[in-house]
Amino acid sequence: MRGVPLGRAVVLILLAATPLHAQSSLTIVAPAAPGGGWDQTARVMQRVLAESEPGISVQVDNIPGAAGTIGLARFVQSERGNPDALLVTGLVMVSGVITNASPVSLSHATPIARLTGETEVIVVPSASPHQTLGDLIDAFKRNPGAVSWGGGSAGGTDDLLVRLLAEQVGLPPSRVNYIAFSGGGAALAAVLGGQVTAAVSGYGEFAGQIAAGQLRPLAISAAKRIATIQAPTLREAGVPLDLANWRAIVAPPGLSDAEHDALIARVTRMATSEAWKKAVAQNGWDDLFLAGADFRQFLLAEQSRVEAVLHRLAATEAAGPPRFTLAVTPTTVPNITVAIFGILAAGLAWSRARGSATAPPAPGWRMAAFLALALLAQPVLMLAAGFIASSTFLFTVAATAWRGARPAAGILAKDTAVGAVFAIFIYVIFTTGLGVALP
Amino acid sequence: MPDLWAGFVVALQPINLLWGLAGVTLGAAVGVLPGIGPALTVALLLPVTYGLDPTAALIMFAGIYYGAMYGGSTTSILLNTPGESATIVTAIDGHQMARNGRAGAALATAAIGSFVAGTLATLALSLSAPLMVRMALAFGSAEYFALMVLAFVMVTTLLGGAGSRLAGWVSLMLGLALGSVGIDGLSGQARFTFGIPYLLDGVDPVIVAIGLFAIGETLWVVSRGPDEDQVLPVRGSLWMTREEWQRSWKPWLRGTAIGFPMGALPAGGAELPTLMSYAIEKRLAATPDEFGHGAIEAVAGPEAANNASAAGTLVPLLTLGLPTSATAAVLLAAFQQFGLQPGPLLFEHEPKLVWGVIASLYVGNAMLLVLNLPLVGLWVKLLSIPRPWLYGGILVMASLGAFSVHRSAGDLLLVAGVGMVGYLLRYIGAPVAPVMIGVILGPAAEQHLRRALSISQGDWSVFLTRPLSAALLAVAAVILLAGIRRRATLQSTDEAQ
């Protein structure tokens, strides 16, 4: 039915993505949707490993959700003891574990190595009166609410940096007027348009505007000055603080010492290869390679400092008085929405009951209910019996339900046959063509 | 202009033409499949294109984006199951046209409208990008919130279904409530998740769309029995009649004029412009009562708007490095993979590449038209598949689409549940489109409200002291009051009779 364009598409993808047949395999879990930093890290690793270890097949598995904690939980539970599985992680997951109250934390996984990182930068628009970080901090200390800080999502690296900065200059982290935007890049429009006083993001997101002179970098968060960036570090600007948006690799729990050492050696070999260094430079990442025991130390230190600031933040927010009257808290809008929905739905029901309008005829409601039951059974059926069997069943039920009567055996057999052919056709296209794994 | 010519020289190289063709074909195919959108396709292809020339790869990716905008309308019109959220509005009248035997005309006006809009918007992109950027930056959170309030008022007023505005508001509120499930983007606090980790990331609009449209529609058709489910055979010309041409060309141009600037706004998305286009066409139409029953203007306008907004999305992406849609975000990752940083300096540093990509958009549009018009006849044949098998196929594709978004069995359960809600809404005569608008725009509207208040330190007057925001809210108020008054007049004439 969608033969012509899809057919060509499938051929194209087949040509481009024919998987290598290999004996050994490695799975890299990227706990985020395709396209983001964790996913890119996993995919660059996939390419470099496949080049440097011929005969190995490397899969990237995306398990997005809740700052990576859904991927972490599933990785720790289902890959226990598997020496051929790795998980990409980073600073955002450390805070995500706390803010999402995830029962599984990074301490449950086996640390392997820190790979890359990116420095954060604090910018103001070029028209801003704040010339240096000192100016901005003075204004911030004078009236914390009047200085709005734009950045990425709540609990992310940008948020953490501003809260840590506030603590260093002697203000409680809850006094920061932090405006979260979806993704660091979205804060860019707000700071360029002068909607927020300052913005914080990974350096790469603002690099173009800084080079073009539209944004003024006040400070970067790296520990040491970076030659290519014309801005002081926070330490140079008088704030004893450094923070990197680092990304790292961990393995599942339950590995033997030999397996653990072998994985560290393998990742070290990859991270010191020319191909990896080239890819790191090309993506604008900083090489922050740190393996084994040193990385374990680093991870513990990051966990304790992030936990400390987030707990102080939560404590002061819970205890403090509301910042302004008529405050819109995170629960205000949802609660009002549900309340209005309830009132309107009751009103609608009442007006329908009072009105003379009769419900439209639904002679086939039994069949619709039958079909609804089949749909509810799909998740179980698909996992238990596989995609092809469950889809054939769904197809047949839908066709039978539409006919509205108990069909003759011949018709039923024909429906089932058509459904099976259709399901197999779709299965082949999706698994081999688009690379979407189906049960 | 000489830059653009140089761009055409790049785009018309045979190898780049080939990549463009591959992109638009692939895009049209994924636009048709529910759940598999352009963002996912580009992301899957990213590692494969690593060895390619950046220009060729980006031309292909841009082709996928445009092609998907094109392809999404096909299933909306024929099966009332939008493949992309951008074509939800198209489904309303497009599917009615198909039922009235004018499927060919609906597909043709969508294809030609997309071509006209895509071409004009690409032209506007090459001429007015710097201007658009300045306009877009003037939009702060207060303005976005006001714009979304206007959208909410419009969707309930226009798509309120058979005379019941109340039902429209119930649908909208349901959508808003569904949209607020999950982790709050501003505070990181979980809402309405009931301690279930699955709900932390919220309800995916794609899942809601598949459930409401594909599954809800199938259950509805089944419940009414086979006798009610009659589709008239194609009558008259397969393509458009002279009258249909006359009714289409103005909506195409207006749709373009709405879609391009709204696509360029950093809030992005194609849902708002398609909705606005529908509203304006209904307002200007000679026969507004035909809207909802297969008015060709209601297909021509929104289809032009969604393609124009796709071109608009490229404005902040190329000039600011600012992605405003999921697909644009993946395109940004594609640029970065090749060591290119979209932003103010990209036009200076890589003029050949940027203008090559822009020129390839013109070329891609022409290819899409050539590709799609002859296929109209083939697509229409889809309607002659025996109905039981057609609905069987729709349900299989729907469950597959729902599953492949996150590869989660929980999504299958959710999509079935949403499908039953969709059935219930149809049963009580409530429109389903406002639910979608609520799910998609609700979280954004709430975030902008709270951002605006946070920046103003709790001062509600920002919505009225900023002129643009005040004007948008005033328009919303007028529409709301006019609707109430008209309803009151209708009721009093009813009583008088």
mmCIF file of N, CA, C and O in Angstrom, chain A residues 2 9 16 34 47 61 65-66 100 145-146 154 177 179-181 185 188-189 192 195 209 211 282 328 330 333-334 337 352 359 362-364 368 375-376 391 395 402 415 426 430, chain B residues 26 32 43 48 50 137 139-140 176 183 186-187 189 191-192 201 215 219 223 229 320 322 344-345 387 389 392-393 396-397 400 407 420 427-428 446 450-451 453-455 457 466:
data_model
loop_
_atom_site.group_PDB
_atom_site.id
_atom_site.type_symbol
_atom_site.label_atom_id
_atom_site.label_comp_id
_atom_site.label_asym_id
_atom_site.label_seq_id
_atom_site.Cartn_x
_atom_site.Cartn_y
_atom_site.Cartn_z
ATOM 1 N N ARG A 2 1.995 1.253 0.715
ATOM 2 C CA ARG A 2 2.846 2.431 0.652
ATOM 3 C C ARG A 2 4.077 2.060 -0.155
ATOM 4 O O ARG A 2 5.169 2.463 0.162
ATOM 5 N N ALA A 9 13.005 3.876 0.000
ATOM 6 C CA ALA A 9 13.603 4.247 1.272
ATOM 7 C C ALA A 9 14.285 3.050 1.894
ATOM 8 O O ALA A 9 15.411 3.136 2.388
ATOM 9 N N ALA A 16 22.811 1.550 3.297
ATOM 10 C CA ALA A 16 23.628 2.370 4.187
ATOM 11 C C ALA A 16 23.907 1.671 5.503
ATOM 12 O O ALA A 16 24.940 1.887 6.120
ATOM 13 N N PRO A 34 17.633 9.964 20.837
ATOM 14 C CA PRO A 34 18.663 10.228 19.835
ATOM 15 C C PRO A 34 18.879 11.733 19.650
ATOM 16 O O PRO A 34 17.930 12.504 19.713
ATOM 17 N N ARG A 47 31.279 4.058 16.666
ATOM 18 C CA ARG A 47 32.049 4.152 15.425
ATOM 19 C C ARG A 47 33.531 3.874 15.676
ATOM 20 O O ARG A 47 34.156 3.096 14.960
ATOM 21 N N ASP A 61 21.731 1.501 22.305
ATOM 22 C CA ASP A 61 20.355 1.301 22.742
ATOM 23 C C ASP A 61 19.898 2.568 23.458
ATOM 24 O O ASP A 61 20.482 2.943 24.468
ATOM 25 N N GLY A 65 14.534 9.116 29.247
ATOM 26 C CA GLY A 65 13.566 9.398 30.285
ATOM 27 C C GLY A 65 14.140 9.840 31.599
ATOM 28 O O GLY A 65 15.126 9.285 32.082
ATOM 29 N N ALA A 66 13.506 10.874 32.179
ATOM 30 C CA ALA A 66 13.757 11.321 33.543
ATOM 31 C C ALA A 66 15.246 11.494 33.837
ATOM 32 O O ALA A 66 15.796 10.880 34.735
ATOM 33 N N ASN A 100 14.596 13.188 41.031
ATOM 34 C CA ASN A 100 13.519 12.259 40.698
ATOM 35 C C ASN A 100 13.323 11.206 41.768
ATOM 36 O O ASN A 100 12.541 10.281 41.574
ATOM 37 N N GLY A 145 16.412 38.763 43.468
ATOM 38 C CA GLY A 145 15.257 38.476 42.618
ATOM 39 C C GLY A 145 15.308 39.195 41.286
ATOM 40 O O GLY A 145 14.782 38.714 40.295
ATOM 41 N N ALA A 146 15.939 40.384 41.272
ATOM 42 C CA ALA A 146 15.918 41.197 40.060
ATOM 43 C C ALA A 146 16.885 40.677 39.004
ATOM 44 O O ALA A 146 16.802 41.076 37.851
ATOM 45 N N ALA A 154 15.560 22.318 34.924
ATOM 46 C CA ALA A 154 15.759 22.352 36.371
ATOM 47 C C ALA A 154 16.583 21.157 36.813
ATOM 48 O O ALA A 154 16.343 20.039 36.367
ATOM 49 N N ASN A 177 16.915 33.509 41.148
ATOM 50 C CA ASN A 177 15.748 33.567 40.251
ATOM 51 C C ASN A 177 16.125 32.864 38.953
ATOM 52 O O ASN A 177 16.455 33.491 37.958
ATOM 53 N N ILE A 179 15.526 30.763 35.669
ATOM 54 C CA ILE A 179 14.461 30.548 34.697
ATOM 55 C C ILE A 179 14.882 29.389 33.803
ATOM 56 O O ILE A 179 15.774 29.545 32.971
ATOM 57 N N ALA A 180 14.232 28.247 33.993
ATOM 58 C CA ALA A 180 14.610 27.067 33.214
ATOM 59 C C ALA A 180 13.978 27.120 31.826
ATOM 60 O O ALA A 180 12.798 27.434 31.682
ATOM 61 N N PHE A 181 14.769 26.834 30.811
ATOM 62 C CA PHE A 181 14.262 26.715 29.447
ATOM 63 C C PHE A 181 14.481 25.279 29.012
ATOM 64 O O PHE A 181 15.387 24.612 29.507
ATOM 65 N N GLY A 185 19.918 25.512 24.571
ATOM 66 C CA GLY A 185 19.848 26.389 23.415
ATOM 67 C C GLY A 185 18.688 27.359 23.462
ATOM 68 O O GLY A 185 18.776 28.466 22.934
ATOM 69 N N LEU A 188 19.111 30.825 24.794
ATOM 70 C CA LEU A 188 19.832 31.763 23.925
ATOM 71 C C LEU A 188 18.933 32.894 23.442
ATOM 72 O O LEU A 188 19.305 34.076 23.526
ATOM 73 N N ALA A 189 17.733 32.549 22.942
ATOM 74 C CA ALA A 189 16.828 33.572 22.426
ATOM 75 C C ALA A 189 16.458 34.540 23.544
ATOM 76 O O ALA A 189 16.373 35.748 23.324
ATOM 77 N N LEU A 192 19.485 36.853 24.246
ATOM 78 C CA LEU A 192 19.707 37.760 23.117
ATOM 79 C C LEU A 192 18.626 38.830 23.079
ATOM 80 O O LEU A 192 18.897 39.987 22.767
ATOM 81 N N GLN A 195 15.437 39.216 27.611
ATOM 82 C CA GLN A 195 14.358 38.808 28.520
ATOM 83 C C GLN A 195 14.908 38.415 29.887
ATOM 84 O O GLN A 195 14.229 38.545 30.889
ATOM 85 N N GLN A 209 27.542 33.154 19.015
ATOM 86 C CA GLN A 209 27.145 34.520 19.378
ATOM 87 C C GLN A 209 28.270 35.259 20.092
ATOM 88 O O GLN A 209 28.393 36.468 19.964
ATOM 89 N N ALA A 211 31.490 34.773 19.496
ATOM 90 C CA ALA A 211 32.430 35.146 18.438
ATOM 91 C C ALA A 211 31.909 36.335 17.633
ATOM 92 O O ALA A 211 32.670 37.189 17.200
ATOM 93 N N GLN A 282 36.271 17.431 16.994
ATOM 94 C CA GLN A 282 35.274 17.815 16.004
ATOM 95 C C GLN A 282 33.949 18.212 16.662
ATOM 96 O O GLN A 282 33.262 19.099 16.189
ATOM 97 N N VAL A 328 2.329 31.385 41.517
ATOM 98 C CA VAL A 328 2.003 30.218 40.707
ATOM 99 C C VAL A 328 3.052 29.162 41.008
ATOM 100 O O VAL A 328 4.173 29.256 40.555
ATOM 101 N N PRO A 330 4.459 25.050 41.192
ATOM 102 C CA PRO A 330 4.381 23.965 40.202
ATOM 103 C C PRO A 330 3.061 23.212 40.215
ATOM 104 O O PRO A 330 2.714 22.555 39.241
ATOM 105 N N VAL A 333 -1.177 25.341 38.334
ATOM 106 C CA VAL A 333 -1.854 25.207 37.047
ATOM 107 C C VAL A 333 -2.479 23.819 36.886
ATOM 108 O O VAL A 333 -3.649 23.712 36.511
ATOM 109 N N PRO A 334 -1.749 22.729 37.175
ATOM 110 C CA PRO A 334 -2.397 21.417 37.034
ATOM 111 C C PRO A 334 -3.657 21.286 37.886
ATOM 112 O O PRO A 334 -4.675 20.774 37.402
ATOM 113 N N THR A 337 -6.482 23.286 36.419
ATOM 114 C CA THR A 337 -6.951 22.638 35.193
ATOM 115 C C THR A 337 -7.897 21.489 35.513
ATOM 116 O O THR A 337 -8.980 21.380 34.941
ATOM 117 N N ARG A 352 -26.526 17.610 28.928
ATOM 118 C CA ARG A 352 -26.915 16.515 28.043
ATOM 119 C C ARG A 352 -28.109 15.748 28.629
ATOM 120 O O ARG A 352 -29.024 15.351 27.931
ATOM 121 N N ALA A 359 -28.606 9.952 22.643
ATOM 122 C CA ALA A 359 -27.277 9.497 22.253
ATOM 123 C C ALA A 359 -27.358 8.883 20.864
ATOM 124 O O ALA A 359 -28.375 8.291 20.498
ATOM 125 N N ALA A 362 -25.602 3.161 18.575
ATOM 126 C CA ALA A 362 -24.340 2.434 18.534
ATOM 127 C C ALA A 362 -24.637 0.941 18.544
ATOM 128 O O ALA A 362 -24.417 0.256 19.536
ATOM 129 N N PRO A 363 -25.169 0.431 17.423
ATOM 130 C CA PRO A 363 -25.576 -0.973 17.411
ATOM 131 C C PRO A 363 -24.387 -1.907 17.633
ATOM 132 O O PRO A 363 -24.563 -3.031 18.103
ATOM 133 N N GLY A 364 -23.186 -1.438 17.278
ATOM 134 C CA GLY A 364 -22.048 -2.341 17.381
ATOM 135 C C GLY A 364 -21.241 -2.162 18.644
ATOM 136 O O GLY A 364 -20.060 -2.462 18.666
ATOM 137 N N ALA A 368 -17.299 -3.086 19.647
ATOM 138 C CA ALA A 368 -16.289 -2.091 20.007
ATOM 139 C C ALA A 368 -15.654 -2.452 21.339
ATOM 140 O O ALA A 368 -14.432 -2.336 21.518
ATOM 141 N N LEU A 375 -7.279 -4.597 22.451
ATOM 142 C CA LEU A 375 -6.241 -3.566 22.470
ATOM 143 C C LEU A 375 -5.540 -3.534 23.826
ATOM 144 O O LEU A 375 -4.319 -3.376 23.907
ATOM 145 N N LEU A 376 -6.319 -3.685 24.902
ATOM 146 C CA LEU A 376 -5.729 -3.669 26.235
ATOM 147 C C LEU A 376 -4.805 -4.872 26.442
ATOM 148 O O LEU A 376 -3.860 -4.816 27.223
ATOM 149 N N SER A 391 0.103 -8.965 16.337
ATOM 150 C CA SER A 391 -0.474 -8.085 15.325
ATOM 151 C C SER A 391 -1.490 -8.820 14.463
ATOM 152 O O SER A 391 -2.522 -8.263 14.092
ATOM 153 N N PHE A 395 -5.285 -7.639 14.108
ATOM 154 C CA PHE A 395 -5.841 -7.421 12.774
ATOM 155 C C PHE A 395 -7.136 -8.216 12.605
ATOM 156 O O PHE A 395 -8.167 -7.690 12.175
ATOM 157 N N TRP A 402 -15.442 -5.202 12.840
ATOM 158 C CA TRP A 402 -16.067 -4.323 11.855
ATOM 159 C C TRP A 402 -17.236 -5.023 11.171
ATOM 160 O O TRP A 402 -18.285 -4.433 10.954
ATOM 161 N N ASP A 415 -9.168 -13.407 6.762
ATOM 162 C CA ASP A 415 -8.722 -12.238 7.536
ATOM 163 C C ASP A 415 -7.397 -12.527 8.217
ATOM 164 O O ASP A 415 -6.466 -11.712 8.192
ATOM 165 N N ILE A 426 5.398 -5.703 7.618
ATOM 166 C CA ILE A 426 5.763 -4.564 8.460
ATOM 167 C C ILE A 426 6.964 -4.907 9.336
ATOM 168 O O ILE A 426 7.893 -4.114 9.517
ATOM 169 N N PHE A 430 10.508 -2.833 9.435
ATOM 170 C CA PHE A 430 10.950 -2.100 10.621
ATOM 171 C C PHE A 430 12.237 -2.662 11.192
ATOM 172 O O PHE A 430 13.112 -1.904 11.584
ATOM 173 N N LEU B 26 12.322 9.548 1.355
ATOM 174 C CA LEU B 26 12.324 8.962 2.684
ATOM 175 C C LEU B 26 11.411 9.757 3.618
ATOM 176 O O LEU B 26 10.642 9.194 4.396
ATOM 177 N N VAL B 32 4.127 9.393 6.427
ATOM 178 C CA VAL B 32 2.921 8.583 6.334
ATOM 179 C C VAL B 32 2.781 7.655 7.548
ATOM 180 O O VAL B 32 1.693 7.381 8.013
ATOM 181 N N ALA B 43 17.812 11.140 13.162
ATOM 182 C CA ALA B 43 18.675 10.666 14.238
ATOM 183 C C ALA B 43 19.239 9.282 13.908
ATOM 184 O O ALA B 43 20.410 9.000 14.144
ATOM 185 N N VAL B 48 25.238 7.019 10.104
ATOM 186 C CA VAL B 48 25.494 6.458 8.783
ATOM 187 C C VAL B 48 26.123 7.489 7.854
ATOM 188 O O VAL B 48 26.916 7.170 6.978
ATOM 189 N N TYR B 50 28.209 9.805 8.529
ATOM 190 C CA TYR B 50 29.425 10.421 9.047
ATOM 191 C C TYR B 50 30.471 10.621 7.959
ATOM 192 O O TYR B 50 31.151 11.641 7.914
ATOM 193 N N LEU B 137 13.012 37.647 18.313
ATOM 194 C CA LEU B 137 13.625 37.920 19.612
ATOM 195 C C LEU B 137 12.772 38.852 20.461
ATOM 196 O O LEU B 137 12.920 38.920 21.672
ATOM 197 N N PHE B 139 9.793 38.424 21.011
ATOM 198 C CA PHE B 139 8.826 37.582 21.703
ATOM 199 C C PHE B 139 9.414 37.074 23.016
ATOM 200 O O PHE B 139 10.331 36.265 23.015
ATOM 201 N N GLY B 140 8.878 37.544 24.114
ATOM 202 C CA GLY B 140 9.297 37.028 25.412
ATOM 203 C C GLY B 140 8.253 36.062 25.932
ATOM 204 O O GLY B 140 7.271 35.762 25.252
ATOM 205 N N LEU B 176 -5.101 19.660 28.547
ATOM 206 C CA LEU B 176 -4.203 20.404 29.432
ATOM 207 C C LEU B 176 -3.817 19.555 30.635
ATOM 208 O O LEU B 176 -2.662 19.540 31.057
ATOM 209 N N ILE B 183 7.367 15.251 34.981
ATOM 210 C CA ILE B 183 8.265 16.166 35.681
ATOM 211 C C ILE B 183 8.055 17.579 35.155
ATOM 212 O O ILE B 183 8.079 17.810 33.954
ATOM 213 N N LEU B 186 10.200 23.378 34.959
ATOM 214 C CA LEU B 186 10.799 24.532 35.630
ATOM 215 C C LEU B 186 11.336 24.193 37.009
ATOM 216 O O LEU B 186 12.302 24.785 37.461
ATOM 217 N N SER B 187 10.687 23.285 37.728
ATOM 218 C CA SER B 187 11.116 23.007 39.097
ATOM 219 C C SER B 187 11.669 21.609 39.256
ATOM 220 O O SER B 187 12.282 21.302 40.269
ATOM 221 N N GLN B 189 9.808 19.104 39.669
ATOM 222 C CA GLN B 189 8.896 18.403 40.563
ATOM 223 C C GLN B 189 7.988 17.475 39.750
ATOM 224 O O GLN B 189 7.546 17.832 38.664
ATOM 225 N N ARG B 191 4.532 15.624 38.841
ATOM 226 C CA ARG B 191 3.119 15.961 39.032
ATOM 227 C C ARG B 191 2.248 14.882 38.404
ATOM 228 O O ARG B 191 2.502 14.453 37.294
ATOM 229 N N PHE B 192 1.195 14.513 39.121
ATOM 230 C CA PHE B 192 0.225 13.516 38.631
ATOM 231 C C PHE B 192 0.906 12.231 38.188
ATOM 232 O O PHE B 192 0.473 11.586 37.242
ATOM 233 N N ASP B 201 8.179 11.079 32.570
ATOM 234 C CA ASP B 201 8.449 11.868 31.371
ATOM 235 C C ASP B 201 7.188 12.391 30.707
ATOM 236 O O ASP B 201 7.245 12.951 29.612
ATOM 237 N N ILE B 215 -7.034 4.930 16.907
ATOM 238 C CA ILE B 215 -7.771 3.922 17.673
ATOM 239 C C ILE B 215 -9.181 4.408 17.990
ATOM 240 O O ILE B 215 -10.154 3.665 17.827
ATOM 241 N N LEU B 219 -12.635 2.429 16.821
ATOM 242 C CA LEU B 219 -13.659 1.970 17.770
ATOM 243 C C LEU B 219 -15.009 2.599 17.434
ATOM 244 O O LEU B 219 -16.050 1.948 17.500
ATOM 245 N N SER B 223 -18.388 0.639 16.399
ATOM 246 C CA SER B 223 -19.573 0.686 17.257
ATOM 247 C C SER B 223 -20.815 1.093 16.472
ATOM 248 O O SER B 223 -21.924 0.754 16.864
ATOM 249 N N ASP B 229 -20.757 3.102 7.850
ATOM 250 C CA ASP B 229 -19.405 3.426 7.400
ATOM 251 C C ASP B 229 -19.333 3.390 5.887
ATOM 252 O O ASP B 229 -18.748 2.496 5.295
ATOM 253 N N LEU B 320 20.623 31.586 14.336
ATOM 254 C CA LEU B 320 20.919 31.654 15.761
ATOM 255 C C LEU B 320 21.485 30.349 16.303
ATOM 256 O O LEU B 320 21.969 30.297 17.424
ATOM 257 N N LEU B 322 19.461 27.955 16.873
ATOM 258 C CA LEU B 322 18.422 27.721 17.862
ATOM 259 C C LEU B 322 17.381 26.758 17.300
ATOM 260 O O LEU B 322 16.644 27.109 16.389
ATOM 261 N N PRO B 344 25.345 33.132 13.902
ATOM 262 C CA PRO B 344 25.536 34.329 13.084
ATOM 263 C C PRO B 344 26.729 34.216 12.138
ATOM 264 O O PRO B 344 26.760 34.887 11.116
ATOM 265 N N LEU B 345 27.694 33.385 12.471
ATOM 266 C CA LEU B 345 28.891 33.346 11.644
ATOM 267 C C LEU B 345 28.847 32.267 10.571
ATOM 268 O O LEU B 345 29.721 32.205 9.716
ATOM 269 N N ARG B 387 -12.913 -2.565 3.831
ATOM 270 C CA ARG B 387 -12.876 -1.836 5.095
ATOM 271 C C ARG B 387 -12.373 -2.667 6.282
ATOM 272 O O ARG B 387 -11.600 -2.153 7.080
ATOM 273 N N TRP B 389 -10.188 -4.949 6.453
ATOM 274 C CA TRP B 389 -8.734 -5.067 6.406
ATOM 275 C C TRP B 389 -8.084 -3.717 6.624
ATOM 276 O O TRP B 389 -7.017 -3.615 7.228
ATOM 277 N N GLY B 392 -8.108 -3.138 10.279
ATOM 278 C CA GLY B 392 -7.128 -4.041 10.872
ATOM 279 C C GLY B 392 -5.719 -3.489 10.693
ATOM 280 O O GLY B 392 -4.932 -3.423 11.640
ATOM 281 N N GLY B 393 -5.437 -3.049 9.475
ATOM 282 C CA GLY B 393 -4.111 -2.495 9.180
ATOM 283 C C GLY B 393 -3.835 -1.236 9.983
ATOM 284 O O GLY B 393 -2.734 -1.046 10.506
ATOM 285 N N VAL B 396 -2.933 -2.190 13.539
ATOM 286 C CA VAL B 396 -1.586 -2.763 13.635
ATOM 287 C C VAL B 396 -0.542 -1.650 13.536
ATOM 288 O O VAL B 396 0.392 -1.570 14.337
ATOM 289 N N MET B 397 -0.713 -0.744 12.564
ATOM 290 C CA MET B 397 0.237 0.360 12.413
ATOM 291 C C MET B 397 0.222 1.254 13.643
ATOM 292 O O MET B 397 1.257 1.772 14.063
ATOM 293 N N LEU B 400 2.029 -0.436 16.472
ATOM 294 C CA LEU B 400 3.454 -0.434 16.143
ATOM 295 C C LEU B 400 4.048 0.965 16.356
ATOM 296 O O LEU B 400 5.117 1.121 16.951
ATOM 297 N N ARG B 407 9.855 2.280 22.563
ATOM 298 C CA ARG B 407 9.988 0.836 22.731
ATOM 299 C C ARG B 407 9.537 0.426 24.128
ATOM 300 O O ARG B 407 10.229 -0.250 24.857
ATOM 301 N N MET B 420 -9.832 4.715 23.960
ATOM 302 C CA MET B 420 -11.188 4.609 24.524
ATOM 303 C C MET B 420 -11.726 5.980 24.907
ATOM 304 O O MET B 420 -12.916 6.260 24.737
ATOM 305 N N TYR B 427 -18.558 9.852 21.179
ATOM 306 C CA TYR B 427 -19.896 9.437 21.574
ATOM 307 C C TYR B 427 -20.694 10.608 22.140
ATOM 308 O O TYR B 427 -21.879 10.771 21.839
ATOM 309 N N ILE B 428 -20.050 11.457 22.964
ATOM 310 C CA ILE B 428 -20.775 12.598 23.523
ATOM 311 C C ILE B 428 -20.735 13.802 22.585
ATOM 312 O O ILE B 428 -21.217 14.874 22.929
ATOM 313 N N GLU B 446 2.012 26.867 30.228
ATOM 314 C CA GLU B 446 2.226 26.986 31.666
ATOM 315 C C GLU B 446 3.644 27.463 31.970
ATOM 316 O O GLU B 446 3.856 28.335 32.820
ATOM 317 N N ARG B 450 4.731 30.930 33.931
ATOM 318 C CA ARG B 450 5.543 30.982 35.148
ATOM 319 C C ARG B 450 6.881 31.668 34.919
ATOM 320 O O ARG B 450 7.390 32.357 35.796
ATOM 321 N N ARG B 451 7.448 31.499 33.706
ATOM 322 C CA ARG B 451 8.686 32.218 33.409
ATOM 323 C C ARG B 451 8.458 33.719 33.416
ATOM 324 O O ARG B 451 9.231 34.471 33.997
ATOM 325 N N LEU B 453 6.189 35.399 34.958
ATOM 326 C CA LEU B 453 5.965 35.877 36.327
ATOM 327 C C LEU B 453 7.253 35.847 37.139
ATOM 328 O O LEU B 453 7.474 36.704 38.002
ATOM 329 N N SER B 454 8.098 34.877 36.860
ATOM 330 C CA SER B 454 9.354 34.787 37.592
ATOM 331 C C SER B 454 10.264 35.956 37.217
ATOM 332 O O SER B 454 10.888 36.583 38.069
ATOM 333 N N ILE B 455 10.321 36.262 35.930
ATOM 334 C CA ILE B 455 11.161 37.374 35.474
ATOM 335 C C ILE B 455 10.633 38.691 36.034
ATOM 336 O O ILE B 455 11.400 39.555 36.463
ATOM 337 N N GLN B 457 9.108 39.031 38.733
ATOM 338 C CA GLN B 457 9.044 38.860 40.180
ATOM 339 C C GLN B 457 7.616 38.904 40.703
ATOM 340 O O GLN B 457 7.305 39.567 41.688
ATOM 341 N N ARG B 466 3.077 44.924 28.312
ATOM 342 C CA ARG B 466 3.844 44.684 27.078
ATOM 343 C C ARG B 466 2.849 44.727 25.928
ATOM 344 O O ARG B 466 1.891 43.954 25.903
#
